[in-house]
Short mmCIF file of C-alpha atoms and ligand atoms in Angstrom, two decimals:
data_model
loop_
_atom_site.label_atom_id
_atom_site.label_comp_id
_atom_site.label_asym_id
_atom_site.label_seq_id
_atom_site.Cartn_x
_atom_site.Cartn_y
_atom_site.Cartn_z
CA UNK A 1 1.94 98.59 19.72
CA UNK A 2 1.42 99.62 16.13
CA UNK A 3 1.16 95.84 15.07
CA UNK A 4 -1.34 95.53 17.83
CA UNK A 5 -3.57 98.56 16.63
CA UNK A 6 -3.19 97.00 13.14
CA UNK A 7 -4.38 93.50 14.49
CA UNK A 8 -7.41 94.83 16.13
CA UNK A 9 -8.29 96.97 12.94
CA UNK A 10 -7.80 93.94 10.68
CA UNK A 11 -10.07 91.99 13.30
CA UNK A 12 -12.72 94.59 13.75
CA UNK A 13 -12.66 94.56 9.60
CA UNK A 14 -12.98 90.88 9.19
CA UNK A 15 -15.77 90.66 12.03
CA UNK A 16 -17.86 93.27 10.23
CA UNK A 17 -17.44 91.50 7.07
CA UNK A 18 -18.28 88.27 8.34
CA UNK A 19 -21.25 89.92 10.45
CA UNK A 20 -22.64 91.26 7.32
CA UNK A 21 -22.22 88.07 5.60
CA UNK A 22 -23.57 86.30 8.25
CA UNK A 23 -26.46 88.39 8.82
CA UNK A 24 -27.25 88.33 5.05
CA UNK A 25 -27.23 84.66 4.45
CA UNK A 26 -28.54 83.51 7.87
CA UNK A 27 -31.43 86.11 8.70
CA UNK A 28 -32.06 87.12 5.09
CA UNK A 29 -35.80 86.95 4.87
CA UNK A 30 -35.82 86.36 1.10
CA UNK A 31 -33.56 83.17 1.61
CA UNK A 32 -35.68 81.87 4.74
CA UNK A 33 -39.15 80.53 5.00
CA UNK A 34 -40.43 80.29 8.72
CA UNK A 35 -36.97 80.47 10.20
CA UNK A 36 -35.69 77.77 8.27
CA UNK A 37 -33.62 77.37 5.08
CA UNK A 38 -35.18 76.74 1.91
CA UNK A 39 -32.22 75.62 -0.37
CA UNK A 40 -29.57 73.55 0.67
CA UNK A 41 -27.04 75.86 -0.58
CA UNK A 42 -28.59 78.51 1.72
CA UNK A 43 -27.99 76.28 4.69
CA UNK A 44 -24.39 75.33 3.54
CA UNK A 45 -23.60 79.23 3.40
CA UNK A 46 -25.18 80.13 6.88
CA UNK A 47 -23.34 77.10 8.51
CA UNK A 48 -19.83 78.24 6.88
CA UNK A 49 -20.31 82.08 7.77
CA UNK A 50 -21.40 81.48 11.32
CA UNK A 51 -18.51 79.00 12.01
CA UNK A 52 -16.01 81.27 10.29
CA UNK A 53 -17.49 84.15 12.31
CA UNK A 54 -17.17 82.37 15.71
CA UNK A 55 -13.19 81.67 14.70
CA UNK A 56 -12.90 85.74 14.11
CA UNK A 57 -15.02 86.63 17.40
CA UNK A 58 -13.34 83.85 19.34
CA UNK A 59 -9.63 85.36 18.35
CA UNK A 60 -10.60 88.93 19.00
CA UNK A 61 -12.12 87.85 22.24
CA UNK A 62 -8.42 85.81 23.19
CA UNK A 63 -6.20 88.60 21.89
CA UNK A 64 -8.12 91.19 24.01
CA UNK A 65 -8.13 88.72 27.00
CA UNK A 66 -4.08 88.59 26.73
CA UNK A 67 -3.67 92.34 26.13
CA UNK A 68 -5.74 93.00 29.25
CA UNK A 69 -8.23 95.08 27.41
CA UNK A 70 -11.20 94.50 29.52
CA UNK A 71 -13.55 96.33 27.91
CA UNK A 72 -12.59 95.02 24.37
CA UNK A 73 -12.61 91.45 25.85
CA UNK A 74 -16.53 91.90 27.14
CA UNK A 75 -17.57 93.42 23.61
CA UNK A 76 -15.91 90.45 21.46
CA UNK A 77 -17.43 88.16 24.10
CA UNK A 78 -20.80 89.63 23.90
CA UNK A 79 -20.67 89.36 19.90
CA UNK A 80 -19.23 85.73 20.40
CA UNK A 81 -22.20 84.65 22.13
CA UNK A 82 -24.92 86.37 20.01
CA UNK A 83 -23.13 84.04 17.26
CA UNK A 84 -23.30 81.09 19.35
CA UNK A 85 -26.94 81.93 19.72
CA UNK A 86 -27.53 82.48 16.11
CA UNK A 87 -25.78 79.00 15.55
CA UNK A 88 -27.98 77.31 18.05
CA UNK A 89 -31.20 78.59 16.24
CA UNK A 90 -29.71 77.24 12.86
CA UNK A 91 -29.57 73.94 14.60
CA UNK A 92 -33.17 74.63 15.80
CA UNK A 93 -34.55 75.33 12.64
CA UNK A 94 -33.41 71.87 11.04
CA UNK A 95 -33.80 69.36 14.09
CA UNK A 96 -36.15 71.40 16.55
CA UNK A 97 -36.54 73.58 19.35
CA UNK A 98 -35.18 70.79 21.94
CA UNK A 99 -32.10 70.74 19.80
CA UNK A 100 -31.79 74.30 20.01
CA UNK A 101 -31.86 74.29 23.66
CA UNK A 102 -29.44 71.42 24.29
CA UNK A 103 -26.77 72.68 21.56
CA UNK A 104 -26.55 76.31 23.03
CA UNK A 105 -25.38 75.33 26.96
CA UNK A 106 -23.09 72.55 24.89
CA UNK A 107 -21.47 74.68 22.35
CA UNK A 108 -21.28 77.98 25.02
CA UNK A 109 -19.09 75.21 27.01
CA UNK A 110 -16.26 74.90 24.56
CA UNK A 111 -16.04 78.67 24.51
CA UNK A 112 -15.83 78.66 28.43
CA UNK A 113 -12.91 76.09 28.10
CA UNK A 114 -11.16 78.43 25.70
CA UNK A 115 -11.49 81.29 28.38
CA UNK A 116 -9.86 79.25 30.86
CA UNK A 117 -7.14 77.92 28.49
CA UNK A 118 -6.51 81.74 27.61
CA UNK A 119 -6.64 82.93 31.18
CA UNK A 120 -4.08 79.95 31.94
CA UNK A 121 -1.46 81.10 29.10
CA UNK A 122 -2.11 84.82 30.34
CA UNK A 123 -1.15 83.64 34.23
CA UNK A 124 1.51 81.08 32.86
CA UNK A 125 -0.50 78.52 34.59
CA UNK A 126 0.76 75.18 33.29
CA UNK A 127 -2.10 73.18 35.27
CA UNK A 128 -4.75 75.42 34.16
CA UNK A 129 -3.48 75.08 30.94
CA UNK A 130 -3.42 71.49 30.80
CA UNK A 131 -6.99 71.20 32.61
CA UNK A 132 -8.41 73.46 29.94
CA UNK A 133 -6.91 71.41 26.87
CA UNK A 134 -8.47 68.18 28.85
CA UNK A 135 -11.76 69.53 29.00
CA UNK A 136 -11.69 70.51 25.53
CA UNK A 137 -10.63 67.18 24.62
CA UNK A 138 -13.28 65.71 26.20
CA UNK A 139 -15.45 68.01 24.80
CA UNK A 140 -15.17 67.12 21.38
CA UNK A 141 -16.70 63.74 22.21
CA UNK A 142 -19.45 65.50 23.57
CA UNK A 143 -19.82 67.52 20.66
CA UNK A 144 -19.44 64.36 18.39
CA UNK A 145 -22.37 62.59 20.31
CA UNK A 146 -24.61 65.44 19.96
CA UNK A 147 -24.26 65.66 16.26
CA UNK A 148 -24.48 61.90 15.84
CA UNK A 149 -27.78 61.98 17.72
CA UNK A 150 -29.09 64.70 15.46
CA UNK A 151 -27.35 63.35 12.28
CA UNK A 152 -27.10 59.61 12.47
CA UNK A 153 -25.29 59.07 9.50
CA UNK A 154 -22.40 61.23 11.50
CA UNK A 155 -20.41 58.86 13.21
CA UNK A 156 -19.42 60.34 16.78
CA UNK A 157 -15.50 60.03 16.13
CA UNK A 158 -15.62 61.63 12.88
CA UNK A 159 -17.28 64.64 14.11
CA UNK A 160 -14.82 64.73 17.35
CA UNK A 161 -11.92 64.44 15.11
CA UNK A 162 -13.12 67.46 13.09
CA UNK A 163 -14.00 69.46 16.36
CA UNK A 164 -10.65 68.56 18.03
CA UNK A 165 -8.95 70.21 14.91
CA UNK A 166 -11.06 73.30 15.57
CA UNK A 167 -9.86 73.05 19.01
CA UNK A 168 -6.17 72.62 18.24
CA UNK A 169 -5.89 75.58 15.42
CA UNK A 170 -7.45 78.07 17.74
CA UNK A 171 -5.22 76.87 20.50
CA UNK A 172 -2.40 77.71 18.15
CA UNK A 173 -4.10 81.20 17.47
CA UNK A 174 -3.81 81.93 21.67
CA UNK A 175 -0.39 80.47 21.91
CA UNK A 176 0.99 83.11 18.75
CA UNK A 177 -1.22 85.64 20.33
CA UNK A 178 0.41 85.27 23.56
CA UNK A 179 3.74 85.03 22.18
CA UNK A 180 2.83 88.17 20.38
CA UNK A 181 4.13 86.79 16.98
CA UNK A 182 1.53 88.43 15.00
CA UNK A 183 2.22 87.16 11.91
CA UNK A 184 1.69 83.54 12.85
CA UNK A 185 -1.49 84.54 14.82
CA UNK A 186 -2.88 86.13 11.56
CA UNK A 187 -1.99 83.10 9.89
CA UNK A 188 -3.30 80.58 12.25
CA UNK A 189 -6.62 82.75 12.62
CA UNK A 190 -7.05 82.13 8.74
CA UNK A 191 -6.33 78.33 9.05
CA UNK A 192 -8.76 77.91 11.89
CA UNK A 193 -11.36 79.81 9.88
CA UNK A 194 -10.93 77.58 6.71
CA UNK A 195 -11.19 74.76 8.65
CA UNK A 196 -14.43 75.45 9.59
CA UNK A 197 -15.71 74.57 6.30
CA UNK A 198 -14.80 70.93 6.87
CA UNK A 199 -17.35 71.29 9.70
CA UNK A 200 -19.95 73.05 8.12
CA UNK A 201 -19.87 71.29 4.65
CA UNK A 202 -20.10 67.66 6.02
CA UNK A 203 -22.61 69.17 8.34
CA UNK A 204 -24.67 70.66 5.99
CA UNK A 205 -24.71 67.91 3.32
CA UNK A 206 -25.62 65.21 6.28
CA UNK A 207 -28.77 67.79 7.13
CA UNK A 208 -29.91 67.69 3.50
CA UNK A 209 -29.65 64.07 3.06
CA UNK A 210 -31.64 63.40 6.30
CA UNK A 211 -34.50 65.86 5.51
CA UNK A 212 -34.60 65.85 1.65
CA UNK A 213 -38.15 66.96 1.53
CA UNK A 214 -36.89 70.23 3.40
CA UNK A 215 -34.54 71.35 0.92
CA UNK A 216 -34.29 72.03 -2.58
CA UNK A 217 -31.16 70.70 -3.91
CA UNK A 218 -29.76 73.87 -5.32
CA UNK B 1 -63.64 32.49 -11.78
CA UNK B 2 -66.31 33.94 -9.47
CA UNK B 3 -65.63 30.80 -7.36
CA UNK B 4 -61.88 31.86 -7.12
CA UNK B 5 -62.42 35.50 -6.51
CA UNK B 6 -64.51 34.06 -3.39
CA UNK B 7 -62.09 31.82 -2.19
CA UNK B 8 -59.44 34.06 -2.03
CA UNK B 9 -61.19 36.60 -0.19
CA UNK B 10 -62.09 33.73 2.14
CA UNK B 11 -58.76 32.87 2.76
CA UNK B 12 -57.85 36.63 3.24
CA UNK B 13 -60.69 37.01 5.73
CA UNK B 14 -59.51 33.96 7.59
CA UNK B 15 -55.82 35.24 7.61
CA UNK B 16 -57.07 38.28 9.11
CA UNK B 17 -59.08 36.66 11.58
CA UNK B 18 -55.85 34.60 13.10
CA UNK B 19 -53.83 37.54 12.64
CA UNK B 20 -56.14 39.80 14.44
CA UNK B 21 -56.56 37.28 17.25
CA UNK B 22 -52.87 36.97 17.51
CA UNK B 23 -52.29 40.90 18.10
CA UNK B 24 -55.49 40.87 20.29
CA UNK B 25 -53.63 38.03 22.55
CA UNK B 26 -50.53 40.34 22.41
CA UNK B 27 -52.40 43.31 23.84
CA UNK B 28 -53.85 41.24 26.63
CA UNK B 29 -50.67 39.51 27.56
CA UNK B 30 -48.96 43.12 27.77
CA UNK B 31 -51.72 44.68 29.79
CA UNK B 32 -51.99 41.89 32.10
CA UNK B 33 -47.84 41.92 32.84
CA UNK B 34 -48.38 45.51 33.30
CA UNK B 35 -51.05 45.55 35.72
CA UNK B 36 -49.41 42.49 37.97
CA UNK B 37 -46.49 44.78 38.04
CA UNK B 38 -46.00 48.55 39.77
CA UNK B 39 -46.70 51.27 37.14
CA UNK B 40 -43.61 52.47 35.10
CA UNK B 41 -42.58 55.48 33.28
CA UNK B 42 -39.87 55.89 30.61
CA UNK B 43 -37.98 58.66 29.84
CA UNK B 44 -35.59 58.58 26.94
CA UNK B 45 -32.51 60.47 26.77
CA UNK B 46 -31.72 61.93 23.49
CA UNK B 47 -29.90 64.86 22.02
CA UNK B 48 -28.97 65.93 25.34
CA UNK B 49 -32.27 66.32 26.55
CA UNK B 50 -34.28 64.31 28.96
CA UNK B 51 -37.66 63.21 27.16
CA UNK B 52 -40.24 64.34 28.62
CA UNK B 53 -38.21 66.23 31.24
CA UNK B 54 -41.36 67.01 33.31
CA UNK B 55 -43.46 64.24 34.64
CA UNK B 56 -45.44 63.49 37.37
CA UNK B 57 -46.44 59.96 38.78
CA UNK B 58 -48.40 58.29 41.84
CA UNK B 59 -46.31 57.25 44.76
CA UNK B 60 -44.63 53.53 43.88
CA UNK B 61 -43.84 54.05 40.13
CA UNK B 62 -41.09 52.87 38.87
CA UNK B 63 -39.24 55.63 36.10
CA UNK B 64 -36.83 53.65 33.50
CA UNK B 65 -34.52 56.14 31.61
CA UNK B 66 -32.48 55.05 28.74
CA UNK B 67 -29.73 56.61 27.08
CA UNK B 68 -30.07 57.12 23.25
CA UNK B 69 -27.09 59.15 22.81
CA UNK B 70 -23.69 57.89 22.21
CA UNK B 71 -22.01 59.47 25.15
CA UNK B 72 -22.40 58.81 28.93
CA UNK B 73 -25.14 60.69 30.98
CA UNK B 74 -26.27 60.70 34.46
CA UNK B 75 -29.16 60.86 36.34
CA UNK B 76 -28.55 62.57 39.40
CA UNK B 77 -30.88 63.93 41.95
CA UNK B 78 -30.94 67.47 43.01
CA UNK B 79 -29.11 70.59 40.91
CA UNK B 80 -25.53 71.15 39.86
CA UNK B 81 -24.94 73.41 43.11
CA UNK B 82 -26.99 71.08 45.63
CA UNK B 83 -27.16 67.48 45.28
CA UNK B 84 -30.24 65.75 46.31
CA UNK B 85 -28.98 62.41 47.42
CA UNK B 86 -32.23 60.13 46.76
CA UNK B 87 -30.69 58.52 43.50
CA UNK B 88 -27.65 58.87 41.28
CA UNK B 89 -27.19 56.34 38.53
CA UNK B 90 -23.32 57.27 37.89
CA UNK B 91 -22.59 57.28 34.21
CA UNK B 92 -24.36 55.16 31.67
CA UNK B 93 -24.00 54.88 27.85
CA UNK B 94 -25.75 54.43 24.67
CA UNK B 95 -28.42 51.51 25.14
CA UNK B 96 -28.27 51.18 28.75
CA UNK B 97 -30.99 52.10 31.06
CA UNK B 98 -31.43 53.45 35.01
CA UNK B 99 -34.08 52.26 37.20
CA UNK B 100 -35.66 53.94 40.25
CA UNK B 101 -38.75 53.65 42.06
CA UNK B 102 -40.38 56.45 43.80
CA UNK B 103 -41.53 55.47 47.31
CA UNK B 104 -42.22 58.95 48.81
CA UNK B 105 -44.19 61.84 47.17
CA UNK B 106 -42.06 64.89 46.51
CA UNK B 107 -40.50 66.63 43.96
CA UNK B 108 -37.16 65.30 42.49
CA UNK B 109 -35.12 67.68 40.35
CA UNK B 110 -32.35 65.81 38.90
CA UNK B 111 -29.65 66.60 36.28
CA UNK B 112 -26.40 65.14 34.27
CA UNK B 113 -23.27 65.48 35.91
CA UNK B 114 -21.16 65.56 32.80
CA UNK B 115 -23.94 67.93 31.04
CA UNK B 116 -25.01 70.30 33.85
CA UNK B 117 -27.55 71.91 31.39
CA UNK B 118 -29.20 68.74 31.26
CA UNK B 119 -32.40 69.06 33.75
CA UNK B 120 -35.67 67.27 34.17
CA UNK B 121 -38.02 66.71 37.36
CA UNK B 122 -40.11 64.02 38.85
CA UNK B 123 -43.24 64.83 40.81
CA UNK B 124 -44.42 62.20 43.07
CA UNK B 125 -47.74 62.55 43.96
CA UNK B 126 -49.77 60.47 46.62
CA UNK B 127 -51.39 57.20 44.97
CA UNK B 128 -55.33 57.48 44.23
CA UNK B 129 -57.17 55.40 46.70
CU1 LIG C 1 -25.15 63.97 29.70
#
């Protein structure tokens, strides 16, 4: 039990830290003009922060769900969704309102599948787990297609593979949490968070290449 | 020198005249072929949205949906909770189109079966006599 509360404390600290970094880089008025990013570095930093935050919050939510701590799960899920909304706004600031509106339900969908997977693990329901994994794998293609439509220089399959790694690294977190292997869970959280750079950096670069007039190369 | 300039300008004028005529003829051909057929309305499916998502058309109009995303979408009458049954393209992918002619006035909501958040609406109004 001591391990568990330590993990919760750690996650809360990590969350607080990532939230403060996220809000500084994303919402900081001095870095943004008209809700968009003026510098390429701001965009890259914001995407990295938001996507890492996504991993920490998702891990907090799945940990609470597996521990049947409902109030904690609801809180984490609420913050996770606020992060999704911020991400969609970042997408919207680059690609426009239509893209923002289309991105949000698409992104939320994979979180729903993750909740399904976690519920399947908690209930030891193999069929539910397999269905959730199949849904997640299919989802990676959808996400790849979305990014390809927005930034055609990103091949659908490459993005899908990157998102697949995200899905697999987060699945490893849930599996370790379910096995109450906290050392592994924490190290998998670091792996999953670290991998987000593999998505955020190329995405930011593609956006900057696509809209060279919008971003100062700094 | 003056003669050279003048003949050059004349050449440009002749070129513009022929090219202009050609454009003009193209426009007429298109207009003719359109008026002999039924009206068409084009909807693009791009970035997981129907563009435009709301259209109003006179009865008899043919709507053409073109999928510009690298993933399968569908154009399915109704809502995810309640299917309409008037039309269902089933899945079609990038570069493919789905065509449907609306013969009855009414409001036709539609969505994508794979991405339920993608929704659109066709409002079919009686033809102006
Ligand atoms: Cu779709």
